[in-house]
Coordinates of C-alpha atoms and ligand atoms in Angstrom, one line a residue:
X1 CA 15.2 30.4 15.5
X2 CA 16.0 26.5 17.5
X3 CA 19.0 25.6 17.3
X4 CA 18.5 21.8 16.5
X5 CA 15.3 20.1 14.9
X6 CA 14.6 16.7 14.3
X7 CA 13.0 15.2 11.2
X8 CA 11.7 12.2 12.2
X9 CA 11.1 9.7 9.2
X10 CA 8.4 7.2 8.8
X11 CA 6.9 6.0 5.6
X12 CA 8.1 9.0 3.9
X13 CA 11.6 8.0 2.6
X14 CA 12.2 10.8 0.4
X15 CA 13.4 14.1 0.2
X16 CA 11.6 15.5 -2.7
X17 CA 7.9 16.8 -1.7
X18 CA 8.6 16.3 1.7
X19 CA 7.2 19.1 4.1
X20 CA 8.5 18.4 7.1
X21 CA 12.5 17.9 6.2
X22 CA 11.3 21.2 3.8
X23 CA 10.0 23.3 7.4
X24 CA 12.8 22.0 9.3
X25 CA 15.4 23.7 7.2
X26 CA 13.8 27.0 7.1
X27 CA 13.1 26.8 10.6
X28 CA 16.1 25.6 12.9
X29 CA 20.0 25.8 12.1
X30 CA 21.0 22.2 12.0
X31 CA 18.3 19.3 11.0
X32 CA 18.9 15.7 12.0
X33 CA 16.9 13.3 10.1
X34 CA 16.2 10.3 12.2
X35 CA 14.8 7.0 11.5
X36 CA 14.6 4.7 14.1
X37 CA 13.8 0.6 13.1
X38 CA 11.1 -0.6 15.4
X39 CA 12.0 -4.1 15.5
X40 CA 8.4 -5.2 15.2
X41 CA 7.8 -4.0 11.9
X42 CA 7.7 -4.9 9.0
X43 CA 7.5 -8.3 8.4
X44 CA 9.9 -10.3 6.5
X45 CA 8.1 -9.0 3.2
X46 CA 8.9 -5.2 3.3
X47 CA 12.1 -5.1 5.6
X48 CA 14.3 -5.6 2.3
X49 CA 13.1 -3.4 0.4
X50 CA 12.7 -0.7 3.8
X51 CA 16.7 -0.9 3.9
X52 CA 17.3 -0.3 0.3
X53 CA 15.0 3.1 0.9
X54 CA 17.1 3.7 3.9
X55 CA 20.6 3.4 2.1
X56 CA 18.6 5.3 -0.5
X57 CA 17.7 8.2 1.6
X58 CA 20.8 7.9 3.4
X59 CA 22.8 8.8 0.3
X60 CA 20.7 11.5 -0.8
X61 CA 21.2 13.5 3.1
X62 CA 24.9 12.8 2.7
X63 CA 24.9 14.2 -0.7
X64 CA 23.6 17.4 1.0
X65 CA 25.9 17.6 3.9
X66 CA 23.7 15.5 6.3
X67 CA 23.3 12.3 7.1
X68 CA 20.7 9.6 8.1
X69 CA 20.6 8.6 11.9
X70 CA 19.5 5.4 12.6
X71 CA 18.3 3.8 15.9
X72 CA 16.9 0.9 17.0
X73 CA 14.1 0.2 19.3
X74 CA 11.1 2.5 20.9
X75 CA 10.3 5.2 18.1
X76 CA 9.5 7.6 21.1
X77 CA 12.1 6.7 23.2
X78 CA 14.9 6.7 20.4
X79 CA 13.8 10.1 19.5
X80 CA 14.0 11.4 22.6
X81 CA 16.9 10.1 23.7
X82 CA 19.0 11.8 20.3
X83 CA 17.4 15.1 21.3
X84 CA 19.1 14.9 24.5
X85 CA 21.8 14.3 22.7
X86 CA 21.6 16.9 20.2
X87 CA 19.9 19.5 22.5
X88 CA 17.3 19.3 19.9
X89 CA 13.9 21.4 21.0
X90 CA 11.3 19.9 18.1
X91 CA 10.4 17.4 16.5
X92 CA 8.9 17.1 13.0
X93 CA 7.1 14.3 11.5
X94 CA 5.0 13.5 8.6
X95 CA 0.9 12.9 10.3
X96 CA -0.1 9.4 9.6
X97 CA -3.8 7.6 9.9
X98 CA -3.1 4.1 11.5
X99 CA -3.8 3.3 15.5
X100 CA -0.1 2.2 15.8
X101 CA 1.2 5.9 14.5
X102 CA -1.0 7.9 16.3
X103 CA -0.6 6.5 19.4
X104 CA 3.2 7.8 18.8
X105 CA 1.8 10.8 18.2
X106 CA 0.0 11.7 20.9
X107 CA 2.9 9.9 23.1
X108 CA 5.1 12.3 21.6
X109 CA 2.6 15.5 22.2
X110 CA 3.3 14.8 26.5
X111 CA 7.3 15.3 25.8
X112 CA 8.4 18.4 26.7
X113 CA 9.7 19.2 23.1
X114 CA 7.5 20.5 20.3
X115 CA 6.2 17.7 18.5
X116 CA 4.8 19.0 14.9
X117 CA 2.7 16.5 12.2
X118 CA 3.2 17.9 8.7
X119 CA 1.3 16.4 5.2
X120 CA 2.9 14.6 3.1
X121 CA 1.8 10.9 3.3
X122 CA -2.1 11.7 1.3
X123 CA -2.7 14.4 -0.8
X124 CA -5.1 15.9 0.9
X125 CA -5.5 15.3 4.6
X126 CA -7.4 13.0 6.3
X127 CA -9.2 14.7 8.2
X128 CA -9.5 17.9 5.9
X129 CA -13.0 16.7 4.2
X130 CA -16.3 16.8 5.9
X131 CA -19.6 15.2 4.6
X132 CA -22.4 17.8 5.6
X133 CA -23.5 15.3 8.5
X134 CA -21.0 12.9 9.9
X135 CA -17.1 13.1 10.5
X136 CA -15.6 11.2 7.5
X137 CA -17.0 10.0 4.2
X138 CA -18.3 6.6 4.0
X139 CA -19.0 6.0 0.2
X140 CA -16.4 6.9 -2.2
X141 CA -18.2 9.0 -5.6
X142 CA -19.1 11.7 -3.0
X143 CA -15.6 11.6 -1.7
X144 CA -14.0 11.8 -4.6
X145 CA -16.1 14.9 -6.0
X146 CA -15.1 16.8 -2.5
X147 CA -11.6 15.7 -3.2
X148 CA -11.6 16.6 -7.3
X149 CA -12.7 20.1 -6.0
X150 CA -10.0 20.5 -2.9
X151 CA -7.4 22.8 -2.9
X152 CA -3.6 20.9 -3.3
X153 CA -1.1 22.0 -1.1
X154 CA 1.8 23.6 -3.5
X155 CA 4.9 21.1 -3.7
X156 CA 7.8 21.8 -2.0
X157 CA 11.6 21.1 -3.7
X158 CA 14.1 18.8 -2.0
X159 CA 16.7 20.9 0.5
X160 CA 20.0 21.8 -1.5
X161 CA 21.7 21.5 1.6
X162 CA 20.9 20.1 5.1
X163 CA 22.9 21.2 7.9
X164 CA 23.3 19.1 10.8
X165 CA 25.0 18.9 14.3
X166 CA 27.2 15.8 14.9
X167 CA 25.8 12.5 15.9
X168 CA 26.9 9.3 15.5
X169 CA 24.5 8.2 12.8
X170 CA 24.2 4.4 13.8
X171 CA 24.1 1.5 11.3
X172 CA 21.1 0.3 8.8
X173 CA 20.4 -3.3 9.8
X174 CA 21.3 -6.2 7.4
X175 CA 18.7 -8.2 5.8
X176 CA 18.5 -12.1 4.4
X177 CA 16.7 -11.7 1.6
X178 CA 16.8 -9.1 -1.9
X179 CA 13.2 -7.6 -1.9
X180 CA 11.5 -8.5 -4.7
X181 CA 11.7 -4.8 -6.4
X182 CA 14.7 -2.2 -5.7
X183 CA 13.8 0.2 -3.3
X184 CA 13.8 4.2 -3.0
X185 CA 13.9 8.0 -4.6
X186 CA 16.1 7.3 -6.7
X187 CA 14.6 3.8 -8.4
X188 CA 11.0 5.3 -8.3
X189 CA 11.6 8.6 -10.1
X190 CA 13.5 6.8 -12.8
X191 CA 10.2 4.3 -13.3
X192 CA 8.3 7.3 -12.4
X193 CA 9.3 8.9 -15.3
X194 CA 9.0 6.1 -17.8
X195 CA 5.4 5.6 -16.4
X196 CA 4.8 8.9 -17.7
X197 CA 6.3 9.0 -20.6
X198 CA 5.6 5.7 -21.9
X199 CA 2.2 4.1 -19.9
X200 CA 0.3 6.4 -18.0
X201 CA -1.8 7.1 -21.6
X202 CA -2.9 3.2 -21.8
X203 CA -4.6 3.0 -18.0
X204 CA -7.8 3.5 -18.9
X205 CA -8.1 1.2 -21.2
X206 CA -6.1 -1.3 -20.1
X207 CA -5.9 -1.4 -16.4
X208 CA -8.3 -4.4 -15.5
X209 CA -6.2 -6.5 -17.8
X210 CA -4.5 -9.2 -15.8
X211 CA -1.8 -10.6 -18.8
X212 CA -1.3 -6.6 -20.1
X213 CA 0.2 -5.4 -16.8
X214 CA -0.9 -1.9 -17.6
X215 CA -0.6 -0.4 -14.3
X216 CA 2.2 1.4 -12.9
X217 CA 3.5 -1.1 -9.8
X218 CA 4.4 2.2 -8.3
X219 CA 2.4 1.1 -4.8
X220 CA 5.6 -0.4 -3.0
X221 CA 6.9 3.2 -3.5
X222 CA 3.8 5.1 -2.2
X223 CA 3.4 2.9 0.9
X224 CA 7.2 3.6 2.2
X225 CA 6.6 7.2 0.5
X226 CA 9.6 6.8 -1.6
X227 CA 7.3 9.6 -3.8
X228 CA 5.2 11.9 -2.7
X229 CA 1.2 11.0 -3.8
X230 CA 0.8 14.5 -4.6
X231 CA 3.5 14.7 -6.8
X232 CA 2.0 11.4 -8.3
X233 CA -1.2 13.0 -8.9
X234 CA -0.3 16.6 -10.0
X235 CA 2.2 15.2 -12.6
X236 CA -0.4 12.6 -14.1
X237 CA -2.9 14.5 -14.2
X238 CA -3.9 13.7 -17.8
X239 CA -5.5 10.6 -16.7
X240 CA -8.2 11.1 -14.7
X241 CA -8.7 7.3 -14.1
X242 CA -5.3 7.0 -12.7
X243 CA -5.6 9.9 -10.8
X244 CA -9.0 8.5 -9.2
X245 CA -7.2 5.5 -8.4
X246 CA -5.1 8.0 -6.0
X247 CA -8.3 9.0 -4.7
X248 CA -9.2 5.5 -3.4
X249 CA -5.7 5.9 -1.2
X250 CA -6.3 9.0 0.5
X251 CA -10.3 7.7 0.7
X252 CA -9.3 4.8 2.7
X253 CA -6.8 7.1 5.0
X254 CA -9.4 9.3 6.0
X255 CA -11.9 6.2 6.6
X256 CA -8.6 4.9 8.8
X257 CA -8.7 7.8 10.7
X258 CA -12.1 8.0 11.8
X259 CA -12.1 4.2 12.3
X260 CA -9.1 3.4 14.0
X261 CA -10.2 -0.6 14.2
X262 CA -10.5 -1.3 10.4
X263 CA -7.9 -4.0 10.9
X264 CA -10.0 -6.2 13.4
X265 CA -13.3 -5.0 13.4
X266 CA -16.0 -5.0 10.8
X267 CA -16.4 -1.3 9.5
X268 CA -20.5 -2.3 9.2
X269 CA -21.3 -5.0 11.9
X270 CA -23.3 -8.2 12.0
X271 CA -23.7 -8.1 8.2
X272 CA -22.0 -12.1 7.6
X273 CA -21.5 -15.0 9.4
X274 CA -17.7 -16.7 8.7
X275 CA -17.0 -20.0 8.6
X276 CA -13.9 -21.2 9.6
X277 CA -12.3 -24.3 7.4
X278 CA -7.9 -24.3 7.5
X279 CA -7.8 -26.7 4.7
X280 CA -9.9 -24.3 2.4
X281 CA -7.6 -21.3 4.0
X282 CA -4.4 -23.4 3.5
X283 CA -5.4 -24.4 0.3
X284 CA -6.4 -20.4 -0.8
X285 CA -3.0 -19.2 0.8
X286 CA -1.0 -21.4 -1.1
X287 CA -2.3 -20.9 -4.7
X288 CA -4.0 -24.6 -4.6
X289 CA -7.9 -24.5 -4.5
X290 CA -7.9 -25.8 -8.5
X291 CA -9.4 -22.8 -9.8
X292 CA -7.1 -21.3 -12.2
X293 CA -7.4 -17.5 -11.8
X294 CA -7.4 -17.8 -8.4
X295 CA -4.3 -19.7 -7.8
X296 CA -2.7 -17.7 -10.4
X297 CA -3.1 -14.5 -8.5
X298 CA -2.3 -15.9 -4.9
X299 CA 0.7 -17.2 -6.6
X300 CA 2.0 -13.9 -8.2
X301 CA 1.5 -12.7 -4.6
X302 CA 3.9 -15.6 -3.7
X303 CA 6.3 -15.1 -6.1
X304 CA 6.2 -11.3 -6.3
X305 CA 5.0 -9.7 -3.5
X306 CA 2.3 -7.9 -5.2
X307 CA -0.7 -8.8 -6.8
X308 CA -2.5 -7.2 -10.2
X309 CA -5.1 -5.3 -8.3
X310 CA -8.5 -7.3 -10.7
X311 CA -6.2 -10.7 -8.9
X312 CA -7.0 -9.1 -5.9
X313 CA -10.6 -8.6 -6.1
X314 CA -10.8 -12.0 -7.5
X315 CA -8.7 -13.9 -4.8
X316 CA -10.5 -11.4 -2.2
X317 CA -14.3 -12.1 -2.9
X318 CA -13.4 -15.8 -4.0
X319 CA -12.2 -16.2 -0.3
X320 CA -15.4 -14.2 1.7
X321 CA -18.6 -14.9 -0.7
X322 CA -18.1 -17.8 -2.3
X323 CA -16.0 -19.9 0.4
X324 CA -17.5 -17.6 3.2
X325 CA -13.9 -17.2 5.1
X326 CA -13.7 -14.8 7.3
X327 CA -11.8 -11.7 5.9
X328 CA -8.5 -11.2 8.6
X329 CA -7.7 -14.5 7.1
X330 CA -6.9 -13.2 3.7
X331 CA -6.2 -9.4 4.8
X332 CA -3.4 -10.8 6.9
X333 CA -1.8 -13.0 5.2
X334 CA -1.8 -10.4 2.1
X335 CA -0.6 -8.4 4.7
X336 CA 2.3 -10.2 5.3
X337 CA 3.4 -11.0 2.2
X338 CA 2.4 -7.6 0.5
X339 CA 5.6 -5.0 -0.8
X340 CA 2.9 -2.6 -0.8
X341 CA 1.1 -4.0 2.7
X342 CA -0.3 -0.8 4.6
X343 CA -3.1 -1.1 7.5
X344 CA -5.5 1.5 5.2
X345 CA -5.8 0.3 2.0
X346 CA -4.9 -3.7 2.8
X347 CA -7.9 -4.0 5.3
X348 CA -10.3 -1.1 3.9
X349 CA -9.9 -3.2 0.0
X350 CA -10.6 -6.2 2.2
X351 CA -13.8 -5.1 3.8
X352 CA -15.1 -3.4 0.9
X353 CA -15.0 -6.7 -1.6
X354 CA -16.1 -8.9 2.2
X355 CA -19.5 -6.4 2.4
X356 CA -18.1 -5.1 5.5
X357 CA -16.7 -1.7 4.8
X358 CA -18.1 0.9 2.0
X359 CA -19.3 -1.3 -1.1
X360 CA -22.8 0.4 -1.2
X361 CA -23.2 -3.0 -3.0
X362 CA -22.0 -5.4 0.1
X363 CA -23.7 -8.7 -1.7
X364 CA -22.0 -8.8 -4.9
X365 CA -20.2 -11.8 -5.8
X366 CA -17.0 -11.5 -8.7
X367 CA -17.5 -15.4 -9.9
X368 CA -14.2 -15.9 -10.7
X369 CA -14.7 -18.1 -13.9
X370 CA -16.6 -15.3 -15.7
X371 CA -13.9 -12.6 -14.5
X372 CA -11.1 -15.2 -15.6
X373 CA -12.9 -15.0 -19.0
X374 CA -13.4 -11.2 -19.1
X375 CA -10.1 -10.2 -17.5
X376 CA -7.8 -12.3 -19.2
X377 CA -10.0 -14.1 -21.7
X378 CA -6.5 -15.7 -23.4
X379 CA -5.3 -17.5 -19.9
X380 CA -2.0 -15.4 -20.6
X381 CA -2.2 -14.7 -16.9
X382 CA -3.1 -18.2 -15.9
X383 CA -0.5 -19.5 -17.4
X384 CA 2.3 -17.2 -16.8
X385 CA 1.8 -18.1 -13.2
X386 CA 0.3 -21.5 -13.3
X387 CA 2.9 -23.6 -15.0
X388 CA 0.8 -27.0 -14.4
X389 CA -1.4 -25.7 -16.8
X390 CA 0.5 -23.6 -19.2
X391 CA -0.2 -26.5 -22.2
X392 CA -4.3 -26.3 -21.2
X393 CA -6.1 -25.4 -24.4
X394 CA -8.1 -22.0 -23.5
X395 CA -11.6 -23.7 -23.8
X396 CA -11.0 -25.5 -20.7
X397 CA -8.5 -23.2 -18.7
X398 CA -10.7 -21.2 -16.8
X399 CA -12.5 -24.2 -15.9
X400 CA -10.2 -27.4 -15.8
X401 CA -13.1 -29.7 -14.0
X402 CA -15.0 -29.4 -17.2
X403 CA -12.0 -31.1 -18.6
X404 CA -13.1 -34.6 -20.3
X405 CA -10.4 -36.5 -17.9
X406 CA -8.6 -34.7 -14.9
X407 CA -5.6 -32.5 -16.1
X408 CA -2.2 -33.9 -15.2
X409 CA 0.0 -32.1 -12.2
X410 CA -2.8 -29.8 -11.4
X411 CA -4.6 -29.6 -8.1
X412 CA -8.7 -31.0 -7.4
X413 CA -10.6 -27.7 -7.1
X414 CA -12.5 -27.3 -4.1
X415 CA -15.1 -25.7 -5.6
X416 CA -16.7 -25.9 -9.2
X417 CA -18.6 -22.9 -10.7
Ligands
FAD501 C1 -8.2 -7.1 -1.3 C2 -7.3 -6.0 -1.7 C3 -6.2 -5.6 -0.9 C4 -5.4 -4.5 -1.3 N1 -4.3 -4.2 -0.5 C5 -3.6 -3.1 -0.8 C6 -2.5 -2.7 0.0 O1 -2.2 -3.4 1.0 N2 -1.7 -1.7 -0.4 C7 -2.0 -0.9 -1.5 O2 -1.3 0.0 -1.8 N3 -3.1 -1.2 -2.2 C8 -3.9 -2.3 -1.9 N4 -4.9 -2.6 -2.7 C9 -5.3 -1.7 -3.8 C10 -4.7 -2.0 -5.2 O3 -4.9 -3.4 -5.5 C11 -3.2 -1.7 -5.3 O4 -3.0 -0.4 -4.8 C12 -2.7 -1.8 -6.7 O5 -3.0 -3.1 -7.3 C13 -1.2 -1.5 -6.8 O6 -0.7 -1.6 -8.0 P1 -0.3 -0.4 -8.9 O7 0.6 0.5 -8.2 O8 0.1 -0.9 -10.2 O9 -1.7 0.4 -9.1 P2 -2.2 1.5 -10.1 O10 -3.4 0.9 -10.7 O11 -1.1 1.9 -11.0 O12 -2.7 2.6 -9.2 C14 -1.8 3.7 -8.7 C15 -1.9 3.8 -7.2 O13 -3.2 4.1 -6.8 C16 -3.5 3.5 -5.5 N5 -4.6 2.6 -5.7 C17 -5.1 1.9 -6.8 N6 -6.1 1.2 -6.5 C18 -6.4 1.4 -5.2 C19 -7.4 0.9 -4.3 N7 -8.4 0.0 -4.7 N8 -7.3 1.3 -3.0 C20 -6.4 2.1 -2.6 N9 -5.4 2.6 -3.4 C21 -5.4 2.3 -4.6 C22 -2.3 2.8 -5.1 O14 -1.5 3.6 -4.3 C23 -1.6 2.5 -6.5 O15 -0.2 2.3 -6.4 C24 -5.8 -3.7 -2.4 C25 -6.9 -4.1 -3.2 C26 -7.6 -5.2 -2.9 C27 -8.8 -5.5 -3.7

């Protein structure tokens, strides 16, 4: 049996469900759990809520004996340097899909410790399901059926106790600003539960409705893995909608994986010309282009740091097929701003509403006027975020330049359906 392993935590802040902390105390004597803050990531968006999941975590591991070491700098180099320290001889981490984490995994595999990937950040993994020709699937209904018909790994209970060696366990960094949502286990099992209880049996119906807010703004707690997918999945598993909208997560991980570029390149090339036009962009990014439901959802992005995911579509195709931006303009900046950013589903949502990615439909065009009236047919949504027009009767809401004189406070659109 080693001596001394190391967990090594990435966006997996949790202890319940979580494989690798789960192997690494059957395996080894003493575990030290390790996170080390890469000072490049994330931007200004996530890192508040990051820290509460590390104070979080960090008071979970200290509850059990241990403790949560934190470094700063080079993942690799951090890691290696407290397994010097520790005389540690493996290293366990949760197996991610993006470029940036693989490339620290196969820097990790020329160490001369053992460097072991364990599941945990999909529910099933991404490289587990094969179309009969090709190496990952490219349209989603025929992933979905392989994935409905996979075999789940079993969940695995948090440790009772965690033994660990002495190290100075190093200090969480400070941050400026409150994120916009508390952050870690213990905040998303608590809304976790009243999802279930209380919501999960409304999705289906009311998912797509901007004003209702019927889904479960669990996402900033998937993407740092403050819960476990799988968990997720297995305990709402009586609503199959909700449990396909898993589906699209772990769908877009394994398209990650085989596609390493989804962030720059087009997933289908030479499909669309962009144009480029900053006051267009400018105006998009800052809620101002004087159509309603599209300033309304860039400005709960804004003020939230999430958007209802019908906004997104709308803001999304609104940008690429009817102002013909180019898509890295949008991707990024929701990229930045998003609690629930992450490279796989950020950038493959993007290219699937820009007719770059896997849309087996890459021309059609969400008109936002006729989704504003279908998805939130009331303006509850428009107004909630759009104060300027929050006294706009509904007939002319959705389409203010129909307006018999210009309405007061609120921006020119710069474009008219
Ligand atoms: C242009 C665009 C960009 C997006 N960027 C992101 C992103 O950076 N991060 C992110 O987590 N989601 C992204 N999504 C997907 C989706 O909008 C969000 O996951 C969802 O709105 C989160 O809210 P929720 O947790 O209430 O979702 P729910 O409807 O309650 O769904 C539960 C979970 O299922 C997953 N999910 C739902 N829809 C999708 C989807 N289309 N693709 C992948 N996973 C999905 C998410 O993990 C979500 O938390 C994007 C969608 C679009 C159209």
């Amino acid at each position: 049996m080693p001596e001394v392993i190391i967990v090594l935590f990435n966006r997996d802040l949790r202890i319940t469900d979580h494989p690798a902390l789960h192997q690494a105390c059957q395996d080894a004597r003493q575990v030290v759990p390790l996170f080390v803050v890469d000072p490049a990531i994330p931007p200004r968006g996530r890192a508040g809520f990051l820290v509460e999941c590390l104070h979080d975590l960090r008071e979970s591991l200290r509850e059990r004996g241990a403790d949560l070491v934190v470094r700063r700098g080079d993942v690799v180099e951090e890691t290696m340097r407290v397994a010097a320290e520790t005389g540690a001889t493996a290293i366990y981490a949760s197996g991610d899909v993006t470029p940036r984490a693989r490339r620290r995994e196969s820097r990790f595999a020329r160490e001369a410790v053992g460097f072991q990937t364990f599941p945990g950040i999909t529910i099933v993994p991404p490289a587990r399901l094969k179309p009969a020709t090709g190496d990952h699937y490219k349209v989603f209904t025929p992933f979905y059926r392989a994935w409905s018909e996979a075999r789940w790994r079993p969940l695995v209970a948090a440790p009772e106790t965690v033994s660990m060696p002495e190290v100075r366990p190093g200090d969480i960094p400070g941050v400026r600003h409150r994120p916009h949502l508390p952050g870690g286990e213990r905040e998303v099992r608590r809304r976790l539960d009243l999802w279930l209880r209380h919501r999960l049996r409304d999705y289906a119906a009311g998912h797509d409705d901007l004003a209702g807010d019927h889904t479960s703004r669990l996402s900033p707690y998937l993407r740092f893995g403050c819960v476990s997918p799988l968990e997720l999945a297995t305990r709402s598993g009586a609503s199959e909608e909700f449990v396909r909208q898993l589906c699209w997560r772990d769908f877009y991980a394994q398209v990650t994986f085989a596609f390493p570029g989804i962030a720059r390149d087009d997933y289908r090339p030479g499909r669309r010309d962009w144009h480029h036009d900053k006051e267009a962009e400018d105006a998009w990014r800052e809620g101002m282009t004087g159509v309603p439901i599209v300033d309304a959802g860039m400005r709960q992005l804004i003020a939230e740091g999430w958007m209802h995911n019908r906004a997104r579509m709308i803001v999304a195709s609104f940008l690429t097929k009817t102002l013909r931006l180019d898509w890295r303009v949008g991707a990024d900046h929701f990229e930045e701003l998003l609690l629930d950013g992450d490279v796989a589903n950020n950038y493959g949502n993007w290219q699937w509403v820009a007719g770059t990615g896997n849309d087996t439909r890459p021309n059609r065009v969400l008109n936002p006027v006729r989704q504003a009236k279908k998805f939130d047919r009331d303006g509850e949504y428009i107004r909630r975020h759009v104060p300027e027009l929050a006294n706009v009767p509904t007939t002319m809401l959705h389409e203010p330049w129909r307006a018999p004189s210009p309405i007061l406070g609120y921006t020119a659109p710069i474009w008219r359906g």
